[in-house]
GROMACS .gro file of C-alpha atoms in nm:
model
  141
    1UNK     CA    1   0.000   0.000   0.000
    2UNK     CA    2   0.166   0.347  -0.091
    3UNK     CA    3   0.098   0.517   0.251
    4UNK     CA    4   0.172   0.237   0.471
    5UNK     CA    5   0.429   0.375   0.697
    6UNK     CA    6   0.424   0.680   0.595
    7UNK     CA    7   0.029   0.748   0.698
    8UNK     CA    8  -0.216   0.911   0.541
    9UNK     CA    9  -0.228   1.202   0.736
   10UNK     CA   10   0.121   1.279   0.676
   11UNK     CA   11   0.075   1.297   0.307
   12UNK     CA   12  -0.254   1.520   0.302
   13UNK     CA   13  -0.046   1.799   0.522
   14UNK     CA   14   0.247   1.754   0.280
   15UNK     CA   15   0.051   1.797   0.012
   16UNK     CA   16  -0.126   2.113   0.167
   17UNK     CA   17   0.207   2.275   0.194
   18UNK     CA   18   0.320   2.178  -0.125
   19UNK     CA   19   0.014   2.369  -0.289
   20UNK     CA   20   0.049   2.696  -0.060
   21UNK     CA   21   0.416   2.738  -0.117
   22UNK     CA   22   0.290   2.716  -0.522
   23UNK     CA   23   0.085   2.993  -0.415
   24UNK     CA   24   0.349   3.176  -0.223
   25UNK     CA   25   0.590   3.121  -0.546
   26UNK     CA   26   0.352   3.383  -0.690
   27UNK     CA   27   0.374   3.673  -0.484
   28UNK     CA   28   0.772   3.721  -0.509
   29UNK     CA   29   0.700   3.760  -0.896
   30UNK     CA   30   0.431   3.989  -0.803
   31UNK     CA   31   0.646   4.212  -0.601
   32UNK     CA   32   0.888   4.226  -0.847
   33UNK     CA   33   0.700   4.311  -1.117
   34UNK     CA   34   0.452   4.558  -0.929
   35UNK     CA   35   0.574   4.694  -0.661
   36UNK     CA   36   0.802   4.989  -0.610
   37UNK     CA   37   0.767   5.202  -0.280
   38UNK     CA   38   0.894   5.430  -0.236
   39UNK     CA   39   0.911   5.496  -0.601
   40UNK     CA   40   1.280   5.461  -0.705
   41UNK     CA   41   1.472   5.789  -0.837
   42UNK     CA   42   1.625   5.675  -1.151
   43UNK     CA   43   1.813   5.963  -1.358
   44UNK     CA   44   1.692   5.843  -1.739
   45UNK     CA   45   1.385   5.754  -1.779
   46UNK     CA   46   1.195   5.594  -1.472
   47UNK     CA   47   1.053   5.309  -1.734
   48UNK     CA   48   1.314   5.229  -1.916
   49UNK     CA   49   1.559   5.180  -1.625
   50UNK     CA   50   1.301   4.967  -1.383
   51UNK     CA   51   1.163   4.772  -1.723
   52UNK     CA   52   1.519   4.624  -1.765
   53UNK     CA   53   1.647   4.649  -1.415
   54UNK     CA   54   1.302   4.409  -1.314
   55UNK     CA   55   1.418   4.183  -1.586
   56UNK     CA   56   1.109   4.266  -1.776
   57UNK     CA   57   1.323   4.348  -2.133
   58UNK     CA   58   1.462   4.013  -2.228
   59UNK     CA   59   1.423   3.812  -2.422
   60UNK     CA   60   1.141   4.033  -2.535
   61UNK     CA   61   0.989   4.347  -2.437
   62UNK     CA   62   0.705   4.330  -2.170
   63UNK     CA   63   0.397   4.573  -2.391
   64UNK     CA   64   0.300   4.662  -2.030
   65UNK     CA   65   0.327   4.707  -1.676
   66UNK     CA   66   0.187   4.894  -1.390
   67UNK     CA   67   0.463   4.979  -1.082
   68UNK     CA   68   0.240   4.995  -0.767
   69UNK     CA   69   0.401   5.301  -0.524
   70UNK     CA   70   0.276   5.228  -0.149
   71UNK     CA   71   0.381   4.963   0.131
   72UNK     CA   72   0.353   4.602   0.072
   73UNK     CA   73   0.034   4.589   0.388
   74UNK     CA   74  -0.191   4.819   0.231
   75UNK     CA   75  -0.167   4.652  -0.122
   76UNK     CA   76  -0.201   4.328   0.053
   77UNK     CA   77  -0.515   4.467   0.248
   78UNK     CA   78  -0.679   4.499  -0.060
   79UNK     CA   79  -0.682   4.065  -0.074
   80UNK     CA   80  -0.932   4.155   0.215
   81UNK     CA   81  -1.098   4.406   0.378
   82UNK     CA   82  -0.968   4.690   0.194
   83UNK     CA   83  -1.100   4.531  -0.144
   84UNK     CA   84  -1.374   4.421  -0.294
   85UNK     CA   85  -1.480   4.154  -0.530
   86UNK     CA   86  -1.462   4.225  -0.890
   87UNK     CA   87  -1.522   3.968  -1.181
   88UNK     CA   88  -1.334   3.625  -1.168
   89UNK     CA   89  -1.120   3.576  -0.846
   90UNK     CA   90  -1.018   3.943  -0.887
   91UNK     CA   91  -1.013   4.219  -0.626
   92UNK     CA   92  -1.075   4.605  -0.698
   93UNK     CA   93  -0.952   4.845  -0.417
   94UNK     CA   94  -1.149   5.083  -0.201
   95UNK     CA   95  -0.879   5.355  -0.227
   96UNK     CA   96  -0.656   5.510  -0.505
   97UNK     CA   97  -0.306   5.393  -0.538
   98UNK     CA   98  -0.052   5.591  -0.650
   99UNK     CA   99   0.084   5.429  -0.961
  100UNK     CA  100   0.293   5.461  -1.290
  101UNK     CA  101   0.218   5.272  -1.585
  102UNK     CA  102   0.480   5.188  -1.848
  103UNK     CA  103   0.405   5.149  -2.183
  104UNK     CA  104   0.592   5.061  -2.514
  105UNK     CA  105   0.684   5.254  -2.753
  106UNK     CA  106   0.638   5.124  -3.096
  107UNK     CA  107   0.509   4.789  -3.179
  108UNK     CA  108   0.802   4.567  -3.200
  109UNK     CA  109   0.850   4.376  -2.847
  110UNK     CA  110   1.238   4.312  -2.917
  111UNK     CA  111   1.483   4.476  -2.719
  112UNK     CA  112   1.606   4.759  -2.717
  113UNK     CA  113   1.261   4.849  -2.530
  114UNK     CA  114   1.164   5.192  -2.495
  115UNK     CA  115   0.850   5.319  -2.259
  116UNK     CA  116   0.646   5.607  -2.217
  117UNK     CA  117   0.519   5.673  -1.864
  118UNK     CA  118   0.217   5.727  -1.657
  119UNK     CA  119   0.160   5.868  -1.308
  120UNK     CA  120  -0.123   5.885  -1.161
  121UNK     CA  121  -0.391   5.792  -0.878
  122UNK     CA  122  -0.614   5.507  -0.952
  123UNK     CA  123  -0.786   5.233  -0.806
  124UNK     CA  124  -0.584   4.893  -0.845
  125UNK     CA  125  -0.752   4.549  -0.958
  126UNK     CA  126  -0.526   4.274  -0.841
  127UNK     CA  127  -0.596   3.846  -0.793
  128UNK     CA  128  -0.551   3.709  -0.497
  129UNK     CA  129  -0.423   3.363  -0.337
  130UNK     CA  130  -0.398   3.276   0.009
  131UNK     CA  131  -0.455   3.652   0.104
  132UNK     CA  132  -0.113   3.757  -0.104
  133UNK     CA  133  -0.130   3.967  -0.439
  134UNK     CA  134  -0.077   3.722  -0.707
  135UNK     CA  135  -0.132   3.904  -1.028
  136UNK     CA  136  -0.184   4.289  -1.149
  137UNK     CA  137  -0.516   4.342  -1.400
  138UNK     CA  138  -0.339   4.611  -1.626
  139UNK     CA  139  -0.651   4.620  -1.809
  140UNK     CA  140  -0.839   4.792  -1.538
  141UNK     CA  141  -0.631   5.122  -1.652
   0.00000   0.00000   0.00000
């Protein structure tokens, strides 16, 4: 029998831990790719420099990308009581974010990648797993 000695039990908290550190995979790429507080100074363009220093230039050119510019909690928050449901397993938040939003120039997506940028206040729309920020809805612009 496959779980004799190793019991049952065992396996089905294994298991459970296995699937919330898949979750918990998620949120570092999250961070990375969102999240900038305070927002860095760069001295070229704010875009360009984070779009390639976040790894988001190679092979290809990312089209787009929203950098989220307030602490870690409060974007969390909005996986719960600061957010509320919107669509398909996403979350909308109740306040205004300060954010910028990068966007290509041109229409080819290989490098070298050049941006145009966005600042501005606006609500976020985020998904959610395990109460951590898994993935940015950039078409809630």
């Amino acid at each position: 029998m496959l779980f004799k000695g190793f019991g049952l039990g065992h396996f089905i908290v294994l298991a459970g831990i296995m699937m919330l550190g898949t979750f918990a995979a998620d949120y570092p790429i999250f961070l990375r790719q969102h999240y900038n507080n305070p927002k860095s100074n760069v001295r070229k363009s704010y875009c360009n420099a984070m779009m390639q220093s976040r790894g988001m230039t190679s092979p290809s050119c990312k089209p787009l990308n929203t950098f989220i510019h307030d602490t870690k909690n409060r974007i969390t928050a909005v996986c719960g009581r600061e957010g509320t449901p919107f669509g398909n397993r996403l979350r909308r938040s109740l306040q205004q974010f300060r954010v910028t939003t990068c966007k290509m120039r041109g229409s080819s997506i290989l490098p070298p990648c050049e941006y145009r940028e966005n600042t501005s206040p606006r609500y976020i729309v985020i998904a959610c797993e395990n109460g951590l920020p898994v993935h940015y809805e950039e078409g809630q612009i």
